[in-house]
Short mmCIF file of C-alpha atoms in Angstrom, two decimals:
data_model
loop_
_atom_site.label_atom_id
_atom_site.label_comp_id
_atom_site.label_asym_id
_atom_site.label_seq_id
_atom_site.Cartn_x
_atom_site.Cartn_y
_atom_site.Cartn_z
CA MET A 1 81.03 -126.96 -52.74
CA THR A 2 77.97 -129.36 -51.00
CA LYS A 3 75.90 -130.48 -52.21
CA HIS A 4 72.98 -128.42 -50.05
CA MET A 5 74.76 -125.34 -50.58
CA GLN A 6 74.24 -126.11 -54.42
CA ASN A 7 70.33 -125.70 -54.40
CA SER A 8 69.51 -122.52 -55.45
CA GLU A 9 66.91 -122.20 -53.21
CA CYS A 10 69.48 -121.95 -50.47
CA THR A 11 69.92 -117.95 -51.43
CA TRP A 12 69.81 -115.34 -49.31
CA GLN A 13 69.96 -112.17 -49.35
CA ILE A 14 72.23 -109.44 -47.35
CA GLY A 15 73.44 -105.91 -47.88
CA GLY A 16 71.19 -106.37 -51.58
CA LYS A 17 73.60 -109.35 -53.22
CA SER A 18 72.57 -112.76 -53.22
CA LEU A 19 74.81 -115.38 -51.82
CA THR A 20 74.89 -119.44 -50.77
CA SER A 21 77.18 -119.69 -48.46
CA ARG A 22 76.27 -117.86 -45.31
CA MET A 23 79.88 -117.94 -43.45
CA PHE A 24 82.38 -114.68 -43.71
CA ILE A 25 85.53 -114.68 -43.37
CA GLY A 26 88.35 -111.93 -42.18
CA SER A 27 91.27 -112.21 -43.80
CA ALA A 28 93.72 -111.15 -41.20
CA LEU A 29 96.81 -112.90 -39.05
CA TYR A 30 96.96 -116.58 -41.18
CA PRO A 31 100.42 -117.87 -41.49
CA SER A 32 100.93 -116.32 -45.06
CA PRO A 33 98.79 -115.27 -48.44
CA ALA A 34 99.42 -118.92 -49.67
CA ILE A 35 97.20 -119.92 -46.47
CA MET A 36 95.09 -117.49 -46.44
CA GLU A 37 93.96 -118.29 -50.15
CA SER A 38 93.60 -121.54 -49.76
CA ALA A 39 91.44 -121.23 -46.30
CA ILE A 40 89.27 -118.85 -48.07
CA ARG A 41 88.53 -121.61 -50.49
CA ALA A 42 88.09 -124.48 -48.35
CA SER A 43 85.16 -122.41 -45.89
CA GLU A 44 83.55 -121.46 -49.52
CA ALA A 45 82.97 -118.22 -48.03
CA GLN A 46 81.34 -115.70 -51.03
CA VAL A 47 82.25 -112.18 -47.97
CA VAL A 48 85.93 -111.23 -47.22
CA THR A 49 86.56 -108.91 -44.64
CA VAL A 50 89.05 -107.12 -45.54
CA SER A 51 91.11 -103.42 -43.76
CA LEU A 52 92.52 -100.38 -45.07
CA ARG A 53 96.05 -100.17 -44.61
CA ARG A 54 96.86 -96.71 -43.59
CA GLN A 55 100.68 -97.34 -44.05
CA GLY A 56 98.45 -97.45 -48.55
CA VAL A 57 97.31 -100.14 -50.92
CA ASN A 58 99.91 -99.21 -53.46
CA LYS A 59 102.55 -100.67 -51.07
CA GLU A 60 104.33 -104.02 -52.86
CA ALA A 61 102.60 -106.30 -50.77
CA GLY A 62 99.16 -104.51 -50.29
CA GLU A 63 98.78 -105.24 -54.60
CA SER A 64 99.53 -108.80 -53.66
CA PHE A 65 97.07 -109.15 -51.19
CA TRP A 66 93.89 -107.00 -53.52
CA LYS A 67 95.63 -109.48 -56.28
CA ILE A 68 94.79 -112.79 -53.82
CA ILE A 69 90.83 -111.54 -53.06
CA GLN A 70 90.31 -110.30 -56.60
CA GLU A 71 91.42 -113.72 -58.30
CA LEU A 72 88.97 -115.40 -55.11
CA GLY A 73 86.44 -113.96 -56.56
CA VAL A 74 84.55 -112.32 -53.81
CA GLU A 75 82.20 -109.82 -52.32
CA VAL A 76 84.59 -108.10 -50.23
CA LEU A 77 83.54 -105.87 -46.65
CA PRO A 78 85.94 -102.94 -45.90
CA ASN A 79 85.58 -102.35 -41.85
CA THR A 80 87.26 -100.22 -39.53
CA ALA A 81 89.06 -101.76 -37.58
CA GLY A 82 91.49 -100.31 -35.14
CA CYS A 83 89.30 -97.29 -35.28
CA HIS A 84 87.66 -95.24 -31.72
CA SER A 85 85.36 -92.16 -32.78
CA ALA A 86 82.89 -92.07 -35.03
CA LYS A 87 84.95 -89.19 -37.33
CA GLU A 88 87.78 -91.65 -37.06
CA ALA A 89 85.69 -94.54 -38.60
CA ILE A 90 83.64 -92.47 -41.00
CA THR A 91 86.42 -91.41 -42.35
CA ILE A 92 88.35 -94.96 -43.38
CA ALA A 93 84.97 -96.28 -45.22
CA GLN A 94 85.02 -93.23 -47.48
CA MET A 95 88.82 -93.90 -47.83
CA ALA A 96 87.70 -97.71 -48.19
CA ARG A 97 84.72 -97.23 -50.45
CA GLU A 98 87.43 -95.40 -53.18
CA VAL A 99 89.82 -97.90 -52.79
CA PHE A 100 87.76 -101.21 -53.22
CA LYS A 101 84.87 -99.70 -55.21
CA THR A 102 81.55 -101.00 -53.11
CA ASN A 103 79.36 -99.52 -50.31
CA TRP A 104 80.05 -102.18 -48.31
CA ILE A 105 81.11 -101.62 -44.77
CA LYS A 106 81.93 -103.48 -41.38
CA LEU A 107 82.14 -100.70 -38.62
CA GLU A 108 83.90 -100.88 -35.94
CA VAL A 109 83.96 -98.45 -33.21
CA ILE A 110 85.93 -99.62 -30.18
CA GLY A 111 85.27 -98.17 -26.92
CA ASP A 112 87.43 -100.54 -24.61
CA GLN A 113 90.95 -101.91 -25.72
CA TYR A 114 91.19 -104.18 -22.76
CA ASN A 115 88.42 -106.41 -25.02
CA LEU A 116 87.29 -104.49 -27.87
CA GLN A 117 84.14 -104.28 -26.92
CA PRO A 118 82.74 -101.47 -29.50
CA ASP A 119 81.90 -98.52 -28.52
CA PRO A 120 77.80 -97.76 -28.63
CA TYR A 121 77.58 -94.49 -28.68
CA GLU A 122 80.05 -93.80 -31.21
CA THR A 123 79.05 -96.72 -33.29
CA VAL A 124 75.88 -95.31 -33.75
CA GLU A 125 76.95 -91.42 -35.03
CA ALA A 126 79.36 -92.72 -37.10
CA ALA A 127 76.20 -95.22 -38.79
CA LYS A 128 73.43 -92.31 -38.41
CA VAL A 129 76.12 -90.47 -40.82
CA LEU A 130 77.81 -93.68 -43.69
CA VAL A 131 73.82 -94.38 -43.94
CA LYS A 132 73.17 -90.67 -45.15
CA GLU A 133 76.18 -91.36 -47.34
CA GLY A 134 74.73 -94.58 -49.26
CA PHE A 135 76.77 -96.37 -47.85
CA GLU A 136 75.61 -100.69 -46.58
CA VAL A 137 76.67 -100.59 -42.95
CA PHE A 138 77.57 -103.81 -41.40
CA PRO A 139 77.63 -102.50 -36.76
CA TYR A 140 80.13 -104.84 -35.05
CA THR A 141 78.15 -104.37 -31.91
CA THR A 142 77.56 -106.04 -28.57
CA ASP A 143 74.58 -108.21 -27.18
CA ASP A 144 72.31 -105.23 -26.07
CA LEU A 145 68.81 -105.12 -27.65
CA VAL A 146 68.72 -101.61 -26.67
CA VAL A 147 71.71 -100.39 -28.74
CA ALA A 148 70.61 -102.68 -31.52
CA LYS A 149 67.40 -100.92 -31.92
CA ARG A 150 69.60 -97.61 -31.93
CA LEU A 151 71.12 -98.99 -34.86
CA VAL A 152 68.12 -100.22 -37.01
CA ASP A 153 66.44 -96.47 -36.02
CA ALA A 154 70.00 -95.33 -37.00
CA GLY A 155 69.32 -97.12 -40.57
CA CYS A 156 70.76 -100.00 -40.46
CA ASN A 157 69.98 -102.81 -42.25
CA ILE A 158 72.46 -105.38 -40.35
CA LEU A 159 73.15 -106.74 -37.13
CA MET A 160 76.59 -107.86 -36.77
CA PRO A 161 75.90 -108.59 -32.70
CA TRP A 162 79.18 -110.63 -31.24
CA GLY A 163 79.38 -114.09 -29.80
CA SER A 164 81.85 -113.30 -27.27
CA PRO A 165 84.97 -110.77 -27.36
CA ILE A 166 86.96 -110.38 -30.25
CA GLY A 167 89.91 -113.33 -30.64
CA SER A 168 88.22 -114.54 -27.22
CA GLY A 169 87.09 -118.04 -28.84
CA LYS A 170 84.54 -118.08 -25.97
CA GLY A 171 81.65 -118.88 -28.53
CA LEU A 172 78.38 -117.21 -27.05
CA MET A 173 79.01 -116.00 -24.02
CA ASN A 174 75.04 -114.81 -23.39
CA PRO A 175 72.28 -117.22 -25.21
CA TYR A 176 69.51 -116.11 -23.78
CA ASN A 177 70.76 -112.37 -25.48
CA LEU A 178 71.36 -113.40 -28.35
CA LYS A 179 67.78 -115.03 -28.35
CA ALA A 180 65.68 -111.53 -27.58
CA ILE A 181 67.77 -109.82 -30.49
CA ARG A 182 66.91 -112.22 -33.19
CA GLU A 183 63.67 -112.64 -31.55
CA ALA A 184 63.06 -109.02 -31.66
CA PHE A 185 63.75 -108.25 -35.39
CA PRO A 186 62.94 -111.47 -36.53
CA ARG A 187 63.42 -110.81 -40.80
CA MET A 188 66.77 -108.58 -41.16
CA PRO A 189 70.21 -110.93 -41.50
CA LEU A 190 71.58 -110.98 -38.47
CA ILE A 191 75.50 -112.14 -38.67
CA ILE A 192 77.19 -113.68 -35.50
CA ASP A 193 80.29 -111.31 -35.51
CA ALA A 194 83.83 -111.97 -32.72
CA GLY A 195 84.23 -114.58 -30.35
CA ILE A 196 83.51 -118.25 -32.56
CA GLY A 197 86.22 -120.28 -32.19
CA LYS A 198 84.88 -123.83 -32.03
CA PRO A 199 83.11 -125.34 -34.96
CA SER A 200 80.79 -125.81 -32.31
CA HIS A 201 80.13 -122.49 -31.48
CA ALA A 202 79.57 -121.77 -34.83
CA VAL A 203 76.40 -124.37 -35.21
CA ARG A 204 75.12 -123.01 -32.15
CA ALA A 205 74.58 -120.02 -33.29
CA MET A 206 72.94 -121.40 -36.68
CA GLU A 207 70.33 -122.98 -34.38
CA LEU A 208 69.35 -119.40 -32.89
CA GLY A 209 68.53 -118.71 -36.16
CA TYR A 210 71.12 -116.32 -37.11
CA ASP A 211 72.59 -116.09 -40.42
CA GLY A 212 75.64 -115.91 -40.76
CA ILE A 213 78.35 -116.55 -39.07
CA LEU A 214 81.53 -114.04 -39.01
CA LEU A 215 85.05 -115.11 -38.02
CA ASN A 216 88.92 -114.68 -38.18
CA SER A 217 90.85 -115.83 -35.86
CA ALA A 218 89.78 -119.52 -34.88
CA VAL A 219 90.14 -119.94 -38.76
CA ALA A 220 93.63 -118.19 -39.30
CA LEU A 221 95.24 -119.06 -35.28
CA ALA A 222 94.19 -123.13 -35.69
CA GLN A 223 96.80 -125.88 -36.50
CA ASP A 224 95.22 -126.07 -39.63
CA PRO A 225 93.91 -123.13 -40.31
CA VAL A 226 92.34 -124.75 -43.96
CA ALA A 227 90.89 -127.72 -42.32
CA MET A 228 89.84 -125.44 -39.93
CA ALA A 229 88.36 -123.83 -42.46
CA GLN A 230 86.06 -126.69 -44.19
CA ALA A 231 85.57 -127.75 -40.49
CA PHE A 232 83.12 -124.37 -40.03
CA ALA A 233 81.95 -124.93 -43.74
CA LEU A 234 80.20 -127.46 -42.47
CA ALA A 235 79.43 -126.96 -39.32
CA VAL A 236 77.51 -123.16 -40.17
CA GLU A 237 75.00 -125.68 -43.13
CA ALA A 238 74.57 -127.68 -40.89
CA GLY A 239 73.19 -125.75 -37.98
CA ARG A 240 71.41 -123.70 -40.52
CA ILE A 241 69.74 -126.61 -41.95
CA GLY A 242 68.84 -127.92 -37.68
CA TYR A 243 67.28 -124.22 -38.28
CA GLU A 244 65.40 -125.01 -40.65
CA ALA A 245 64.45 -128.44 -39.97
CA GLY A 246 62.78 -127.33 -36.41
CA ALA A 247 64.62 -128.74 -33.44
CA MET A 248 62.21 -130.45 -31.17
CA GLN A 249 61.68 -129.69 -27.85
CA GLU A 250 63.19 -130.55 -24.88
CA ARG A 251 61.80 -133.13 -22.84
CA GLU A 252 61.82 -133.55 -18.38
CA PHE A 253 61.77 -136.70 -18.36
CA ALA A 254 63.17 -139.40 -20.43
CA SER A 255 60.77 -140.96 -23.21
CA PRO A 256 61.23 -144.25 -24.98
CA SER A 257 61.62 -143.46 -28.78
CA THR A 258 60.52 -146.77 -29.23
CA PRO A 259 57.60 -148.19 -28.11
CA THR A 260 56.72 -151.30 -26.46
CA VAL A 261 52.97 -151.32 -26.57
CA GLY A 262 52.06 -153.51 -29.74
CA THR A 263 55.82 -154.68 -30.34
CA PRO A 264 56.40 -158.75 -31.27
CA PHE A 265 58.73 -160.63 -28.23
CA TRP A 266 60.69 -163.36 -29.36
CA HIS A 267 61.25 -166.47 -27.64
CA GLN A 268 64.08 -168.94 -27.97
CA GLY A 269 61.88 -172.23 -28.20
CA LYS A 270 62.43 -175.02 -25.94
#
């Protein structure tokens, strides 16, 4: 862990828990369980998303996977990946709470199979029910400000707008919309979820004032997932420090960094 991230002043709150890392990482698509474990460690992430396998979590593969997650000592964020209705997502969330012993749930209700865009209506309906049942809902949504407001009205304390479609690696398609959400909810934890493909994308998202990044494909599908996980950890940290430091304002014209007035000029003697 880097020196900056070890600083207790960098602790932040989300879902009733204190974290130092601002990178959340997924647990799917890795070439092997060993590489997944090494990549998660290299990322320094303290939150790992997991899916409830419908074929049952008691099988040998599921038990091996769960043992790795437990040994990592991370917070588990179960998700409702693959659901297409509020009813289906609610059922999976309830099962996940029993299996993983957490009230955290990443709510995903897909409305379009082509670009995996979340269904805003079903997502809001599922959020209403899950909040009433005591879940801490992490809703995956688009960068639509109106939908964000509806999710907050439903009781969500966290928002997770996409940067671009899941697995696309396109980065931030609409920084203007993301900035509008940040400005509308200045004190709410906001996580960019989906579409991040390069460390530079993560830096840009953090510079907008977002509290964290959730990614999976960008690390798992890299030629070297472990090295890429480390790169993203540094990028997220750099972006956050840059945001907190306060970037200079852009200017229309060039401005010399070294003034010439009053500067001595040295001439070679004759």
